[in-house]
PDB file of C-alpha atoms in Angstrom:
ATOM      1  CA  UNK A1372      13.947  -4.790  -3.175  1.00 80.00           C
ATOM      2  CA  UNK A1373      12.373  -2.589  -0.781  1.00 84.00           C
ATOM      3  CA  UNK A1374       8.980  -3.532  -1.337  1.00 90.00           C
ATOM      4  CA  UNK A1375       9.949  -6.893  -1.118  1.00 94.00           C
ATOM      5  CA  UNK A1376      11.769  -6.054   2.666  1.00 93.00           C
ATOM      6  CA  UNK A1377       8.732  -4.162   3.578  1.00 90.00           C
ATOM      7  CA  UNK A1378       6.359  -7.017   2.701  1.00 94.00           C
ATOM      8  CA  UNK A1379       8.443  -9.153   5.013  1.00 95.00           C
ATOM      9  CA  UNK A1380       8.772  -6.877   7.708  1.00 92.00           C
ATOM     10  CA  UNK A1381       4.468  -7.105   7.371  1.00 91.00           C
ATOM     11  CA  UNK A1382       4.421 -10.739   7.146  1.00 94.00           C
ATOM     12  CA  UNK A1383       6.520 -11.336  10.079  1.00 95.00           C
ATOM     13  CA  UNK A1384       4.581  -8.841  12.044  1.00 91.00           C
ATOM     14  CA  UNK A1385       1.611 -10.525  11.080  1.00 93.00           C
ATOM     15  CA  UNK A1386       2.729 -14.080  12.211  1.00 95.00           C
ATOM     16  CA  UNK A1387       2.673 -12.088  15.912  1.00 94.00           C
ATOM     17  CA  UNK A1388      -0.596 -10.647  15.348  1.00 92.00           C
ATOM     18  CA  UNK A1389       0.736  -6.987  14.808  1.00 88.00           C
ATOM     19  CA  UNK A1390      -0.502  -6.710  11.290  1.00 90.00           C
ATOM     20  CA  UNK A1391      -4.404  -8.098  10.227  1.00 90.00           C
ATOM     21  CA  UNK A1392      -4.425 -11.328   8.695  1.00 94.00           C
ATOM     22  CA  UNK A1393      -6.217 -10.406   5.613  1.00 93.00           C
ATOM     23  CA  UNK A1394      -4.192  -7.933   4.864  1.00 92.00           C
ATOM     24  CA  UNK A1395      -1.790  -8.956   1.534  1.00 94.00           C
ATOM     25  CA  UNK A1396       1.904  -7.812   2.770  1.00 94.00           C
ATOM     26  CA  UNK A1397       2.915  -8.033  -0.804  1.00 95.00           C
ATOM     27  CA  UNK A1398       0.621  -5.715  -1.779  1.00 93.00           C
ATOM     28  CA  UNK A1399       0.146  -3.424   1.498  1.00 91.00           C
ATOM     29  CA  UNK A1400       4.223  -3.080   0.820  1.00 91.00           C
ATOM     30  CA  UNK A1401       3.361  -2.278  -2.995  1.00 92.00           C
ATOM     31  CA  UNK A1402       0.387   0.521  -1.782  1.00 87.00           C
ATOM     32  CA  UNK A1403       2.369   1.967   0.986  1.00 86.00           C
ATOM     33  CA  UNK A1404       5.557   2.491  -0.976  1.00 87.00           C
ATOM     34  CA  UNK A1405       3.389   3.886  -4.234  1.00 87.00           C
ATOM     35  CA  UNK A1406       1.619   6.201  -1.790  1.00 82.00           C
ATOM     36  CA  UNK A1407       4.495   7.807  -0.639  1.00 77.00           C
ATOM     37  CA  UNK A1408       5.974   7.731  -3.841  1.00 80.00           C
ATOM     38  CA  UNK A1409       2.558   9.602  -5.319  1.00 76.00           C
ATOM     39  CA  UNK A1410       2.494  11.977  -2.176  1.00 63.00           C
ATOM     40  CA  UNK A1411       6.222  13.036  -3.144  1.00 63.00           C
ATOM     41  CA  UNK A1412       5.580  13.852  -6.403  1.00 64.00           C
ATOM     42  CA  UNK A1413       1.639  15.390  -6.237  1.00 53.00           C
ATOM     43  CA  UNK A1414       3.263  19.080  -6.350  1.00 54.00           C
ATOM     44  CA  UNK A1415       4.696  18.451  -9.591  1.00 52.00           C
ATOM     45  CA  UNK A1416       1.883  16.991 -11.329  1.00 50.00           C
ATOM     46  CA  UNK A1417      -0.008  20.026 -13.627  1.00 53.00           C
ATOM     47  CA  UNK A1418      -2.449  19.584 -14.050  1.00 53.00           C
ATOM     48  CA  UNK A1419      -3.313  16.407 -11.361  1.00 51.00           C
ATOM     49  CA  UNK A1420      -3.456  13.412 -12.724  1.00 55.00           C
ATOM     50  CA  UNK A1421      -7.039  12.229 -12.438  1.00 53.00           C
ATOM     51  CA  UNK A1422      -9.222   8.535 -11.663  1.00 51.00           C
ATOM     52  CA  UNK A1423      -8.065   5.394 -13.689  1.00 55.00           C
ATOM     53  CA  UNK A1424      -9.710   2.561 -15.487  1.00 60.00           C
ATOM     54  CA  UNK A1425      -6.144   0.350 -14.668  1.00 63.00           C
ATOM     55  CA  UNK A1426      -7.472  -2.123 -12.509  1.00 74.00           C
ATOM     56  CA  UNK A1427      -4.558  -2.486 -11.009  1.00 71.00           C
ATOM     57  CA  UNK A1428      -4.410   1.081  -9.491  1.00 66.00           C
ATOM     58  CA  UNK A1429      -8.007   0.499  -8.470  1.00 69.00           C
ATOM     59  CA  UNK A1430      -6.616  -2.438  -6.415  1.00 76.00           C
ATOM     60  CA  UNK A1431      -4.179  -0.431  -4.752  1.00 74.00           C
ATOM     61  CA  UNK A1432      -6.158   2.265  -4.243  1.00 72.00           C
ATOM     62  CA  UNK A1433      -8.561   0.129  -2.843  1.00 77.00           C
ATOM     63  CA  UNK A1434      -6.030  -1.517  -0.028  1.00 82.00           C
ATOM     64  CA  UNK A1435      -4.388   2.151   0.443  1.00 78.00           C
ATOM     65  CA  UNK A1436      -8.064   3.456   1.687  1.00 75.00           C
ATOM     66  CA  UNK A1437      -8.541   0.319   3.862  1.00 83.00           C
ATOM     67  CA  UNK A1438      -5.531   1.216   5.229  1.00 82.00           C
ATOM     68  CA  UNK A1439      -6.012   4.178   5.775  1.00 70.00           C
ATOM     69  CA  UNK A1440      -9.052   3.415   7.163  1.00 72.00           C
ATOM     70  CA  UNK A1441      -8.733   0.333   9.645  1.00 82.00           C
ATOM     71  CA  UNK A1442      -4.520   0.413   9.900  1.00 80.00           C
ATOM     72  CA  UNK A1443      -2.829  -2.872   9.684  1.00 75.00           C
ATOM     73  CA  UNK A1444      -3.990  -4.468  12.903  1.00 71.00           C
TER      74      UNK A1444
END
């Protein structure tokens, strides 16, 4: 459930404008959470785990770096 609170915390904020409108709360939630989720555990990874072909990491890599790189508004 939390990624399913934290999506509707986004969508919410983004029906006042406090969150872009193309961003995907669903999967903004998703990203966020599996960031700090990957963050957390990064010291125990030997050796690092490296790129992947899964598309669907691409696409979450992919909205964690916009993110990252314009915020939510």
């Amino acid at each position: 459930p939390a990624p399913r609170v934290l999506a509707q915390i986004a969508l919410a904020e983004q029906a006042l404008g406090r969150v872009r409108p193309d961003i995907d709360p669903p999967r903004a939630a998703v990203t966020i959470l599996a960031t700090l989720m990957g963050l957390a555990i990064m010291p125990a990874q030997d050796p690092p785990l490296g790129p992947s072909d899964d598309p669907i990491a691409a696409a979450l890599l992919e909205t964690a770096a916009d993110i990252l790189a314009h915020g939510l508004q």
